[in-house]
Coordinates of C-alpha atoms in Angstrom, one line a residue:
M5 CA -35.1 -4.4 5.1
T6 CA -35.7 -7.9 6.5
Y7 CA -39.4 -7.3 6.0
Y8 CA -38.9 -7.0 2.3
F9 CA -37.0 -10.3 2.1
S10 CA -39.2 -12.4 4.4
R11 CA -42.4 -11.1 2.8
Y12 CA -41.6 -12.7 -0.5
S13 CA -40.1 -16.1 0.6
Q14 CA -43.4 -17.7 -0.5
N15 CA -44.0 -21.0 -2.3
F16 CA -41.7 -21.0 -5.3
M17 CA -43.9 -22.5 -7.9
T18 CA -47.0 -20.5 -6.9
F19 CA -45.2 -17.1 -6.9
S20 CA -47.6 -14.8 -8.7
M21 CA -46.3 -12.3 -11.3
R22 CA -47.8 -9.4 -9.3
S23 CA -45.9 -10.5 -6.2
F24 CA -42.7 -10.8 -8.2
K25 CA -43.1 -7.3 -9.6
R26 CA -43.7 -6.0 -6.1
M27 CA -40.7 -7.8 -4.8
F28 CA -38.4 -6.3 -7.3
F29 CA -39.8 -2.9 -7.0
H30 CA -39.1 -3.0 -3.2
V31 CA -35.7 -4.6 -3.6
F32 CA -34.5 -2.1 -6.1
F33 CA -36.1 0.7 -4.1
V34 CA -34.1 -0.4 -1.1
I35 CA -30.9 -0.6 -3.2
G36 CA -31.6 2.8 -4.7
Y37 CA -32.3 4.3 -1.3
L38 CA -29.1 2.9 0.2
I39 CA -27.0 4.3 -2.7
S40 CA -28.7 7.7 -2.7
T41 CA -28.3 8.2 1.0
Q42 CA -24.5 8.3 0.5
T43 CA -24.7 11.3 -1.8
S44 CA -28.0 13.0 -0.7
A45 CA -27.9 16.8 -0.3
S46 CA -29.2 18.8 2.6
I47 CA -32.1 21.2 2.2
H48 CA -29.7 23.9 3.2
T49 CA -27.3 23.2 0.3
E50 CA -28.3 26.2 -1.8
G51 CA -28.1 28.6 1.2
L52 CA -24.7 27.4 2.3
R53 CA -23.4 27.7 -1.3
Q54 CA -24.6 31.3 -1.5
L55 CA -22.8 32.0 1.8
L56 CA -19.7 30.5 0.2
Q57 CA -20.1 32.7 -2.8
L58 CA -20.5 35.8 -0.8
T59 CA -17.5 34.9 1.5
E60 CA -15.3 34.4 -1.5
Y61 CA -16.5 37.7 -3.1
I62 CA -15.4 39.6 0.0
S63 CA -12.0 37.9 -0.1
V64 CA -11.4 38.7 -3.7
D65 CA -12.8 42.2 -4.0
Y66 CA -11.9 43.7 -0.6
T67 CA -8.9 45.6 -2.0
S68 CA -11.2 47.4 -4.4
A69 CA -13.0 48.9 -1.4
I70 CA -10.4 49.4 1.3
T71 CA -6.6 50.1 1.0
D72 CA -4.5 50.9 4.1
G73 CA -7.6 51.2 6.2
K74 CA -9.2 53.8 3.9
I75 CA -12.2 53.6 1.6
V76 CA -11.1 53.8 -2.0
D77 CA -14.5 53.1 -3.5
Q78 CA -17.7 53.8 -1.5
G79 CA -19.9 51.6 -3.7
E80 CA -17.5 48.6 -3.4
Y81 CA -17.3 49.2 0.4
Q82 CA -21.0 49.3 0.7
E83 CA -21.2 45.9 -1.0
M84 CA -18.6 44.5 1.5
L85 CA -20.8 45.7 4.3
D86 CA -24.0 44.4 2.7
F87 CA -22.5 41.0 2.0
S88 CA -20.9 40.6 5.4
N89 CA -24.3 41.6 7.0
I90 CA -26.1 39.0 4.9
I91 CA -23.6 36.3 6.0
A92 CA -24.0 37.2 9.6
E93 CA -27.8 37.2 9.5
R94 CA -28.0 33.9 7.7
A95 CA -25.5 32.2 10.0
A96 CA -27.5 33.4 13.0
R97 CA -30.4 31.2 11.8
E98 CA -28.3 28.1 12.5
P99 CA -28.0 28.2 16.3
S100 CA -26.2 24.8 16.4
E101 CA -23.4 26.2 14.3
Q102 CA -21.6 28.3 16.8
A103 CA -18.3 28.5 14.8
M104 CA -20.2 29.8 11.8
I105 CA -22.0 32.4 13.9
R106 CA -18.7 33.5 15.6
L107 CA -16.7 33.8 12.4
S108 CA -19.5 35.6 10.5
K109 CA -19.7 38.2 13.3
S110 CA -16.0 38.6 13.3
L111 CA -15.9 39.1 9.6
L112 CA -18.7 41.8 9.8
Y113 CA -16.8 43.7 12.6
A114 CA -13.6 43.4 10.6
V115 CA -15.2 44.9 7.5
Q116 CA -16.8 47.7 9.6
A117 CA -13.4 48.4 11.2
K118 CA -11.7 48.5 7.8
K119 CA -9.2 45.9 8.8
T120 CA -6.3 44.8 6.6
L121 CA -6.6 42.4 3.7
V122 CA -4.6 39.8 5.5
E123 CA -7.0 39.8 8.5
I124 CA -10.0 39.7 6.2
Q125 CA -8.7 36.8 4.1
G126 CA -7.8 34.9 7.3
L127 CA -11.4 35.2 8.5
T128 CA -12.9 34.4 5.1
S129 CA -10.7 31.3 4.9
E130 CA -11.8 30.0 8.3
L131 CA -15.4 30.8 7.6
K132 CA -15.2 29.0 4.2
N133 CA -13.7 25.9 5.9
V134 CA -16.7 25.8 8.3
L135 CA -19.2 26.3 5.5
I136 CA -17.6 23.5 3.3
K137 CA -17.6 21.2 6.3
N138 CA -21.3 21.7 6.9
S139 CA -22.2 21.4 3.2
P140 CA -23.2 18.0 1.7
Q141 CA -20.6 16.2 -0.3
L142 CA -19.9 18.0 -3.6
L143 CA -20.8 16.2 -6.8
L144 CA -17.6 16.8 -8.7
P145 CA -17.3 16.2 -12.5
T146 CA -15.7 13.0 -13.7
S147 CA -14.8 14.4 -17.1
L148 CA -14.8 17.7 -19.1
V149 CA -15.9 18.7 -22.5
S150 CA -13.1 18.9 -25.1
P151 CA -10.9 22.0 -25.1
S152 CA -12.3 23.2 -28.4
T153 CA -15.9 22.7 -27.2
V154 CA -15.3 24.7 -24.0
K155 CA -13.7 27.6 -26.0
Q156 CA -16.8 27.6 -28.2
L157 CA -19.1 27.6 -25.1
F158 CA -17.1 30.6 -23.7
K159 CA -17.4 32.4 -27.1
N160 CA -21.1 31.8 -27.4
N161 CA -22.1 32.6 -23.8
C162 CA -19.4 34.8 -22.2
A163 CA -17.4 36.6 -24.8
S164 CA -19.9 39.4 -25.4
C165 CA -19.3 40.7 -21.9
H166 CA -15.9 39.2 -20.8
G167 CA -14.2 39.4 -24.2
I168 CA -13.0 36.6 -26.4
T169 CA -9.8 36.2 -24.3
G170 CA -11.6 36.8 -20.9
K171 CA -10.1 40.2 -20.2
G172 CA -13.4 41.8 -19.4
D173 CA -13.4 43.8 -22.7
G174 CA -16.3 42.4 -24.6
E175 CA -18.6 44.4 -26.9
L176 CA -21.1 45.1 -24.0
A177 CA -18.6 45.7 -21.3
S178 CA -18.6 49.5 -21.5
Q179 CA -22.4 49.5 -20.9
L180 CA -22.2 47.4 -17.8
S181 CA -21.8 48.3 -14.1
P182 CA -20.1 46.8 -12.4
Q183 CA -17.6 45.9 -15.1
P184 CA -17.3 42.2 -16.2
T185 CA -14.6 40.2 -14.5
N186 CA -11.1 40.1 -16.1
F187 CA -10.2 36.5 -15.7
N188 CA -6.6 37.2 -16.7
E189 CA -5.9 39.2 -13.6
R190 CA -3.6 36.9 -11.7
T191 CA -3.8 38.6 -8.3
R192 CA -7.6 38.1 -8.1
A193 CA -7.4 34.6 -9.7
L194 CA -5.2 33.5 -6.8
D195 CA -8.0 34.3 -4.4
R196 CA -10.8 32.8 -6.6
S197 CA -11.9 29.2 -6.3
I198 CA -13.3 27.0 -9.2
L199 CA -16.3 26.3 -7.0
G200 CA -17.0 30.0 -6.7
L201 CA -16.8 30.4 -10.5
Y202 CA -19.1 27.3 -11.0
D203 CA -21.7 28.7 -8.6
V204 CA -21.8 32.1 -10.4
I205 CA -22.1 30.4 -13.8
T206 CA -24.9 28.2 -12.4
G207 CA -26.9 30.8 -10.4
G208 CA -25.8 34.1 -11.8
L209 CA -24.9 37.1 -9.7
D210 CA -27.6 39.4 -8.1
D211 CA -27.6 43.1 -9.0
T212 CA -25.2 42.5 -11.9
A213 CA -25.6 41.7 -15.6
M214 CA -24.3 38.2 -14.9
P215 CA -27.2 35.8 -15.7
S216 CA -27.7 32.2 -14.7
F217 CA -26.5 29.5 -17.2
N218 CA -28.4 26.7 -15.6
N219 CA -29.6 25.7 -19.1
L220 CA -26.2 24.3 -19.7
T221 CA -25.4 20.8 -18.4
A222 CA -23.4 20.4 -15.1
K223 CA -20.4 19.1 -17.2
Q224 CA -20.5 22.2 -19.4
R225 CA -20.7 24.5 -16.4
W226 CA -17.8 22.8 -14.7
S227 CA -15.8 22.9 -17.9
L228 CA -16.5 26.7 -18.2
A229 CA -15.5 27.2 -14.5
L230 CA -12.2 25.4 -14.9
Y231 CA -11.5 27.2 -18.2
T232 CA -12.1 30.7 -16.8
G233 CA -10.1 29.8 -13.7
S234 CA -7.2 28.8 -16.0
L235 CA -6.9 32.1 -18.0
A236 CA -4.7 33.9 -15.4
F237 CA -2.1 31.1 -15.4
V238 CA 0.4 30.0 -18.1
A239 CA 0.7 26.2 -18.7
D240 CA 4.3 24.9 -18.8
E241 CA 4.4 21.4 -20.3
K242 CA 8.0 20.7 -18.9
Q243 CA 6.9 21.6 -15.4
Q244 CA 3.8 19.5 -15.5
K245 CA 5.4 16.2 -16.6
N246 CA 6.8 15.1 -13.2
N247 CA 4.8 17.1 -10.8
T248 CA 2.8 15.3 -8.2
L249 CA 0.5 16.9 -5.7
D250 CA -1.0 15.4 -2.5
L251 CA -4.4 17.2 -2.9
S252 CA -7.8 15.8 -3.9
L253 CA -9.8 17.2 -6.8
A254 CA -12.3 18.5 -4.2
E255 CA -9.6 20.6 -2.5
L256 CA -8.4 22.0 -5.8
V257 CA -12.0 22.9 -6.7
Q258 CA -13.2 24.2 -3.4
Y259 CA -10.3 26.4 -2.4
S260 CA -8.4 29.2 -4.1
P261 CA -4.6 28.9 -4.6
N262 CA -3.9 31.4 -1.8
E263 CA -6.2 29.5 0.6
L264 CA -4.3 26.3 -0.2
Y265 CA -1.0 28.0 0.4
R266 CA -2.1 29.3 3.7
A267 CA -3.5 26.0 4.9
K268 CA -0.6 23.8 3.5
T269 CA 2.7 25.6 3.8
D270 CA 4.6 22.8 2.2
L271 CA 2.7 23.0 -1.1
D272 CA 4.7 23.7 -4.3
K273 CA 3.1 26.9 -5.6
G274 CA 4.1 26.1 -9.1
V275 CA 2.3 22.8 -9.1
V276 CA -1.0 24.3 -7.9
E277 CA -0.9 27.0 -10.5
Q278 CA 0.0 24.5 -13.3
L279 CA -3.1 22.5 -12.4
R280 CA -5.2 25.6 -12.6
A281 CA -3.6 26.5 -16.0
N282 CA -4.2 23.0 -17.4
P283 CA -7.1 21.4 -15.5
E284 CA -7.5 18.7 -18.1
V285 CA -4.7 16.7 -16.5
L286 CA -6.9 16.2 -13.5
F287 CA -9.3 14.1 -15.6
S288 CA -7.0 12.6 -18.2
T289 CA -5.9 9.7 -16.0
T290 CA -7.5 7.5 -13.4
K291 CA -5.7 7.0 -10.1
A292 CA -4.3 3.6 -9.4
P293 CA -6.3 1.7 -6.8
L294 CA -3.5 1.7 -4.2
T295 CA -3.1 5.5 -4.7
I296 CA -6.8 5.9 -3.9
A297 CA -6.4 3.7 -0.8
R298 CA -3.5 5.8 0.4
D299 CA -5.3 9.1 -0.3
Q300 CA -8.5 7.9 1.5
L301 CA -6.5 6.7 4.5
K302 CA -4.8 10.1 4.9
K303 CA -8.3 11.7 4.7
T304 CA -9.5 9.2 7.3
L305 CA -6.9 10.4 9.8
A306 CA -7.4 14.1 9.0
A307 CA -11.2 13.7 9.5
F308 CA -10.8 11.8 12.8
K309 CA -8.4 14.4 14.1
N310 CA -11.0 17.0 13.2
N311 CA -13.6 15.1 15.4
D312 CA -15.6 14.1 12.3
V313 CA -16.1 10.4 13.1
I314 CA -18.8 9.8 10.4
L315 CA -16.6 11.3 7.6
A316 CA -13.6 9.3 8.9
Q317 CA -15.6 6.1 8.7
Q318 CA -16.7 6.9 5.1
F319 CA -13.1 7.5 4.0
A320 CA -12.0 4.3 5.7
V321 CA -14.7 2.3 3.9
S322 CA -13.7 4.0 0.6
A323 CA -10.0 3.1 1.2
Y324 CA -10.9 -0.5 1.0
L325 CA -13.7 -0.7 -1.5
D326 CA -12.7 2.0 -4.0
G327 CA -9.0 1.2 -3.6
F328 CA -7.5 -1.9 -2.2
E329 CA -10.3 -4.4 -3.1
L330 CA -9.6 -3.8 -6.8
V331 CA -6.1 -5.2 -6.6
E332 CA -6.7 -8.0 -4.1
N333 CA -6.7 -10.7 -6.8
N334 CA -3.5 -9.3 -8.3
L335 CA -1.7 -9.1 -5.0
D336 CA -2.7 -12.7 -4.1
A337 CA -0.5 -13.8 -7.0
Y338 CA 2.5 -12.3 -5.3
D339 CA 1.9 -12.5 -1.5
S340 CA -1.3 -13.9 -0.2
S341 CA -0.4 -13.2 3.5
L342 CA 0.2 -9.5 2.7
R343 CA -3.1 -9.3 1.0
K344 CA -4.9 -10.9 4.0
G345 CA -3.0 -8.6 6.4
I346 CA -4.0 -5.4 4.6
E347 CA -7.6 -6.5 4.2
S348 CA -7.9 -7.4 7.9
N349 CA -6.2 -4.1 9.1
L350 CA -8.4 -2.0 6.8
L351 CA -11.6 -3.6 8.1
G352 CA -10.3 -3.3 11.7
L353 CA -9.6 0.4 11.2
R354 CA -13.3 1.0 11.1
N355 CA -13.8 -0.5 14.5
E356 CA -11.1 1.7 15.9
I357 CA -12.9 4.8 14.5
I358 CA -16.2 3.7 15.9
N359 CA -14.7 2.8 19.3
N360 CA -12.8 6.1 19.3
K361 CA -9.5 4.6 20.4
G362 CA -7.8 8.0 20.1
S363 CA -5.9 9.8 17.4
A364 CA -2.5 8.4 18.5
N365 CA -3.7 4.8 18.1
L366 CA -5.4 5.6 14.8
D367 CA -2.3 7.3 13.6
A368 CA -0.2 4.2 14.3
S369 CA -2.8 2.0 12.6
V370 CA -2.9 4.1 9.5
S371 CA 0.9 4.3 9.3
A372 CA 1.1 0.5 9.6
I373 CA -1.4 0.1 6.8
L374 CA 0.4 2.6 4.6
R375 CA 3.6 0.7 5.0
Q376 CA 1.9 -2.5 4.0
I377 CA 0.4 -0.7 0.9
E378 CA 3.9 0.5 0.1
Q379 CA 5.1 -3.1 0.1
A380 CA 2.1 -4.2 -2.1
E381 CA 2.8 -1.3 -4.5
F382 CA 6.4 -2.4 -4.8
L383 CA 5.4 -6.0 -5.6
L384 CA 2.8 -4.9 -8.1
N385 CA 4.9 -2.2 -9.8
D386 CA 8.3 -3.8 -9.7
S387 CA 7.5 -5.7 -12.8
S388 CA 4.5 -6.8 -14.8
I389 CA 2.7 -9.8 -13.4
S390 CA 4.2 -13.1 -14.6
D391 CA 2.4 -15.1 -17.3
S392 CA 1.6 -18.0 -15.0
A393 CA 0.3 -15.7 -12.2
L394 CA -1.8 -13.8 -14.8
F395 CA -3.3 -16.9 -16.2
S396 CA -4.1 -18.2 -12.7
A397 CA -5.7 -14.9 -11.6
S398 CA -7.7 -14.6 -14.8
F399 CA -8.9 -18.3 -14.5
I400 CA -9.8 -18.0 -10.8
I401 CA -11.7 -14.7 -11.2
L402 CA -14.2 -16.0 -13.8
L403 CA -14.4 -19.5 -12.3
R404 CA -15.1 -18.2 -8.8
E405 CA -17.6 -15.5 -9.8
G406 CA -19.3 -17.6 -12.5
L407 CA -19.7 -20.9 -10.7
E408 CA -22.3 -19.8 -8.1
A409 CA -24.5 -18.1 -10.8
L410 CA -24.1 -21.2 -13.1
L411 CA -25.2 -23.6 -10.4
V412 CA -28.3 -21.6 -9.6
V413 CA -29.3 -21.3 -13.2
L414 CA -28.7 -25.0 -13.9
A415 CA -30.6 -26.1 -10.8
L416 CA -33.6 -24.1 -12.1
F417 CA -33.2 -25.5 -15.6
T418 CA -33.2 -29.1 -14.5
I419 CA -36.2 -28.5 -12.2
L420 CA -38.2 -27.2 -15.2
V421 CA -37.0 -30.1 -17.4
R422 CA -37.8 -32.8 -14.9
S423 CA -41.3 -31.3 -14.4
N424 CA -41.9 -31.7 -18.1
K425 CA -42.1 -28.0 -18.7
K426 CA -39.4 -27.4 -21.3
E427 CA -41.4 -24.6 -22.9
A428 CA -40.8 -22.6 -19.7
V429 CA -37.1 -22.7 -20.1
K430 CA -37.3 -19.5 -22.2
Y431 CA -38.2 -17.6 -19.1
L432 CA -35.1 -18.8 -17.4
H433 CA -32.9 -17.9 -20.4
F434 CA -34.5 -14.4 -20.4
G435 CA -33.4 -13.9 -16.8
W436 CA -29.8 -14.8 -17.1
V437 CA -29.3 -13.1 -20.5
A438 CA -31.0 -9.9 -19.2
A439 CA -28.6 -10.0 -16.3
L440 CA -25.5 -10.2 -18.6
I441 CA -26.8 -7.2 -20.5
A442 CA -27.8 -5.2 -17.4
G443 CA -24.4 -6.0 -15.8
G444 CA -22.6 -4.7 -18.9
L445 CA -24.7 -1.6 -19.1
T446 CA -24.2 -0.9 -15.4
W447 CA -20.4 -1.1 -15.9
L448 CA -20.7 1.2 -19.0
V449 CA -22.8 3.8 -17.1
A450 CA -20.3 3.7 -14.2
Q451 CA -17.4 4.3 -16.5
K452 CA -19.0 7.0 -18.7
L453 CA -21.9 8.8 -16.9
V454 CA -21.8 8.4 -13.1
T455 CA -19.5 7.1 -10.5
I456 CA -20.7 4.1 -8.5
S457 CA -18.8 4.1 -5.3
G458 CA -17.4 0.9 -3.8
A459 CA -19.9 1.1 -0.9
S460 CA -22.8 1.3 -3.4
R461 CA -21.4 -1.6 -5.3
E462 CA -21.1 -3.8 -2.2
T463 CA -24.6 -2.8 -1.1
M464 CA -26.1 -3.9 -4.4
E465 CA -24.1 -7.2 -4.2
G466 CA -25.0 -7.8 -0.6
V467 CA -28.7 -7.2 -1.0
A468 CA -28.8 -9.3 -4.1
A469 CA -26.9 -12.2 -2.5
L470 CA -29.1 -12.1 0.6
L471 CA -32.3 -12.1 -1.4
A472 CA -31.0 -15.1 -3.5
A473 CA -29.9 -16.9 -0.3
I474 CA -33.4 -16.6 1.2
V475 CA -35.1 -17.8 -2.0
L476 CA -32.7 -20.7 -2.5
F477 CA -33.1 -21.7 1.1
Y478 CA -36.8 -21.8 0.7
I479 CA -36.6 -23.8 -2.5
G480 CA -34.3 -26.2 -0.9
F481 CA -36.9 -26.9 1.9
W482 CA -39.6 -27.1 -0.7
M483 CA -37.7 -29.6 -2.8
H484 CA -36.9 -31.8 0.2
S485 CA -40.6 -32.4 0.7
K486 CA -40.8 -33.7 -2.9
T487 CA -37.9 -36.2 -2.7
Q488 CA -40.4 -39.1 -3.1
A489 CA -41.4 -39.7 -6.7
D490 CA -45.0 -40.2 -5.9
Q491 CA -45.1 -37.0 -4.0
W492 CA -43.6 -35.2 -6.9
Q493 CA -46.0 -36.6 -9.4
R494 CA -48.9 -35.7 -7.2
Y495 CA -47.6 -32.2 -6.8
V496 CA -47.1 -31.7 -10.6
Q497 CA -50.7 -32.9 -11.3
Q498 CA -52.2 -30.6 -8.6
N499 CA -50.1 -27.5 -8.8
I500 CA -47.6 -27.1 -11.6
N501 CA -50.0 -26.7 -14.5
K502 CA -52.1 -24.2 -12.6
S503 CA -49.0 -22.3 -11.4
L504 CA -47.6 -22.0 -14.9
K505 CA -50.8 -20.8 -16.4
A506 CA -50.8 -18.0 -13.8
G507 CA -47.6 -16.6 -15.3
T508 CA -45.5 -17.3 -12.3
L509 CA -42.5 -18.3 -14.3
W510 CA -41.4 -14.7 -14.2
G511 CA -40.3 -15.6 -10.7
I512 CA -37.8 -18.0 -12.1
S513 CA -36.5 -15.3 -14.5
G514 CA -36.1 -13.0 -11.5
L515 CA -34.0 -15.4 -9.5
A516 CA -31.8 -16.2 -12.5
F517 CA -31.4 -12.4 -13.0
I518 CA -30.3 -11.9 -9.4
A519 CA -28.0 -14.8 -9.3
V520 CA -26.1 -13.7 -12.5
Y521 CA -26.3 -9.9 -12.2
R522 CA -24.5 -9.7 -8.9
E523 CA -21.5 -11.5 -10.3
V524 CA -21.2 -9.7 -13.7
F525 CA -20.3 -6.2 -12.5
E526 CA -17.8 -7.4 -10.0
T527 CA -16.2 -9.7 -12.5
V528 CA -15.8 -6.9 -15.1
L529 CA -14.3 -4.7 -12.3
F530 CA -11.7 -7.3 -11.3
Y531 CA -10.7 -7.9 -14.9
Q532 CA -10.4 -4.2 -15.5
S533 CA -8.0 -4.0 -12.6
L534 CA -6.1 -7.0 -13.8
L535 CA -5.5 -5.4 -17.1
T536 CA -3.7 -2.5 -15.5
Q537 CA -1.0 -5.0 -14.4
T538 CA -0.5 -6.5 -17.9
N539 CA 1.4 -5.3 -20.9
S540 CA 0.1 -5.7 -24.4
S541 CA 2.0 -8.9 -25.1
Q542 CA 0.3 -10.6 -22.1
Q543 CA -3.3 -10.0 -23.1
L544 CA -3.4 -13.3 -24.9
V545 CA -2.4 -15.0 -21.5
L546 CA -5.2 -13.1 -19.7
F547 CA -7.8 -14.1 -22.3
S548 CA -6.5 -17.7 -22.2
G549 CA -7.2 -17.8 -18.5
F550 CA -10.7 -16.4 -19.2
G551 CA -11.2 -19.0 -21.9
A552 CA -10.0 -21.9 -19.8
A553 CA -12.4 -20.9 -17.0
L554 CA -15.3 -20.5 -19.4
A555 CA -14.5 -23.9 -20.9
M556 CA -14.6 -25.5 -17.4
L557 CA -17.9 -23.8 -16.7
V558 CA -19.3 -25.3 -19.9
V559 CA -18.1 -28.7 -18.9
V560 CA -19.7 -28.4 -15.4
A561 CA -22.9 -27.3 -17.1
W562 CA -22.8 -30.3 -19.5
L563 CA -22.1 -32.8 -16.8
M564 CA -24.9 -31.4 -14.6
I565 CA -27.5 -31.5 -17.4
K566 CA -26.5 -34.9 -18.6
Y567 CA -26.5 -36.7 -15.3
S568 CA -29.3 -34.9 -13.6
I569 CA -31.7 -35.9 -16.4
K570 CA -30.8 -39.5 -15.9
L571 CA -31.1 -39.5 -12.1
P572 CA -34.3 -41.1 -10.6
I573 CA -36.7 -38.4 -9.6
G574 CA -36.2 -39.0 -5.9
R575 CA -32.4 -38.9 -6.1
F576 CA -32.5 -35.8 -8.3
F577 CA -34.5 -33.9 -5.8
S578 CA -32.3 -35.1 -3.0
I579 CA -29.1 -34.0 -4.7
T580 CA -30.6 -30.7 -5.9
T581 CA -31.8 -30.0 -2.3
Y582 CA -28.2 -30.4 -1.0
L583 CA -26.9 -28.1 -3.8
L584 CA -29.5 -25.3 -3.2
L585 CA -29.0 -25.3 0.6
A586 CA -25.2 -25.2 0.0
L587 CA -25.6 -22.3 -2.3
S588 CA -27.8 -20.6 0.2
F589 CA -25.1 -21.1 2.9
I590 CA -22.4 -19.6 0.6
L591 CA -24.5 -16.6 -0.6
A592 CA -25.6 -15.8 2.9
G593 CA -22.0 -15.6 4.1
K594 CA -21.0 -13.5 1.1
A595 CA -24.0 -11.2 1.6
I596 CA -23.0 -10.5 5.2
T597 CA -19.4 -9.9 4.2
A598 CA -20.5 -7.4 1.4
L599 CA -22.8 -5.5 3.7
Q600 CA -20.1 -5.4 6.4
E601 CA -17.6 -4.0 3.8
A602 CA -20.2 -1.4 2.9
A603 CA -20.4 -0.5 6.6
L604 CA -24.1 -1.4 6.8
I605 CA -23.5 -4.2 9.3
S606 CA -21.0 -4.0 12.1
I607 CA -17.9 -6.2 12.2
T608 CA -17.2 -8.2 15.3
R609 CA -14.1 -10.4 14.9
F610 CA -14.1 -14.1 15.7
P611 CA -11.3 -15.1 18.1
I612 CA -9.7 -17.3 15.4
D613 CA -8.9 -15.5 12.1
F614 CA -9.8 -17.5 9.0
H615 CA -11.3 -16.9 5.6
L616 CA -12.7 -19.4 3.1
A617 CA -13.8 -17.3 0.1
W618 CA -15.2 -20.3 -1.9
L619 CA -17.6 -21.1 0.9
G620 CA -18.4 -17.5 1.8
I621 CA -17.0 -18.1 5.3
N622 CA -15.3 -15.1 7.1
S623 CA -14.1 -14.8 10.7
T624 CA -16.8 -12.5 12.0
W625 CA -19.5 -13.3 14.5
Q626 CA -22.2 -11.9 12.2
G627 CA -21.4 -14.0 9.2
I628 CA -20.8 -17.2 11.2
A629 CA -24.1 -16.7 13.1
M630 CA -26.0 -16.4 9.8
Q631 CA -24.4 -19.4 8.2
A632 CA -24.7 -21.4 11.5
F633 CA -28.4 -20.7 11.5
I634 CA -28.7 -22.0 7.9
L635 CA -26.6 -25.1 8.8
F636 CA -28.8 -25.8 11.8
C637 CA -32.0 -25.5 9.9
S638 CA -30.7 -27.7 7.1
S639 CA -29.5 -30.3 9.7
M640 CA -32.9 -30.4 11.3
L641 CA -34.4 -30.9 7.9
F642 CA -32.5 -34.0 7.3
F643 CA -32.6 -35.3 10.8
K644 CA -36.3 -34.9 11.2
P645 CA -37.3 -38.1 9.4
W646 CA -34.7 -40.1 11.4
L647 CA -36.0 -38.6 14.7
K648 CA -39.6 -39.5 13.7
Q649 CA -38.5 -43.0 12.8
R650 CA -36.7 -43.5 16.1
R651 CA -39.6 -42.2 18.1
A652 CA -41.9 -44.5 16.3
G653 CA -39.5 -47.4 17.0

């Protein structure tokens, strides 16, 4: 990645359009790659999902073939033998997966020996756990089609065989063998997972009349799977109101109710079945950030105890980025030290996982963080945030996130104006306006179409900040060489006109875009979280804080423009150099912090714990080393003339 950044830190004013396009192609390629690797699927995905489907089929339909150790249907029993043979043969092709091979062989022997349903389902549950563990992360739906739409989908695509109410009595049912599934049969529904239904809807079922409905969107197929999986259960509104369930959506989708009951003996069976009866409630509300943090921490511990260090690390990262980070500004208004403590412990948890400190130590660390989260939850939920705290939080969010972007844009603006190229300002305006639009669209897409994980968000911010820091650092050095008025006039005459004719002002647009875009999405995210802590009567206070920060940014912009234009050219370049190098220093620190939070750079704690958010300073060796390097180079830049003068004297 360093290659992509260093390659394009060329002379700012001679930056060709072609180079600019290449730079952004590579940068966004890198960003896209980093995001996609978090959700990329294995080439074995389809095969593993087929094995899951066959395993579940055996679990659900075994009683149709064998009862009390005797064959009751020879055709069904032959299917059980065929399916268990297929599972064993395919598992044998994965020599590294010994658990899968062992369980598939045991299942085959159990079917051949006509073992009891309890023994068969015990083996299928174990095998299913192994298959799910080895499968790539499942892309779950974030929303469903409306109830009326899914009923119409069922009527149009399924009712002719399964019947209008899903009882397997459609117009064509009598002509089909095997008979269509009766989704209202509760005994079988308890052994059937939503994932199994989704896979059948997506890929069809071999040697049956069940076709593939891959022509439907994933959202429509998930909606149909959840709808057909609900028909055997009766929704009870009174029972649903106060029920809570410590299960993830993935668990509810991947496992049947009976598998969940066997794995989690403390589960309330009524709650699980109510969720199957009314799956819309799983998508009607968004989990609170601290609830997400708590859930991910529990998964972290479970994955670590299961010797899956990589998965444990992913959950630990998500606990911070998808959960706690979204309420940091809110919590600061109540208890800054508690916020810092939770943040430090969450980041430190990752090192414990990497260094494999042992499950007992990790258990203690997670328990301590959960207690802190409980304190934070009490503070945040005990009452709505006060008007003064809300105003302060709203004001600081916009001022902090907007000031860096504003300073970069204004520095570029004044450079163009002082070089007598006011007509080029439109390129600059294009860059920052495009960033505002792109940031808003990114947020909209994240809300409505796809889920952008916290790690992906931090990766984008970190890469953008690092790129901006490098470019600003180079511009700062370049401007320092032009602090003398005669040097600047000579440079303008020799290079500027030629550079502008070459179309290189798109480089200015690009830098403005980067500087603004990285702030927009995070700002919207923080305000969205802040809104959850306010009631309707406080919205005026929140927008007042936003307006006050916006007004201050306007004042800063006006003062910079007014006084920078009046400054002598040498003084202007000198002050702008300090500003750009300072911004480079801040952005470099923030870039390292963001990439550390996304777990792309390791975290090595500094002996003294400190954190200066406004300066991008964090107490890690990696961040301090990066900023110390920038500080050293900047110091050499300013001391070099003094050293030359002293040597000459």
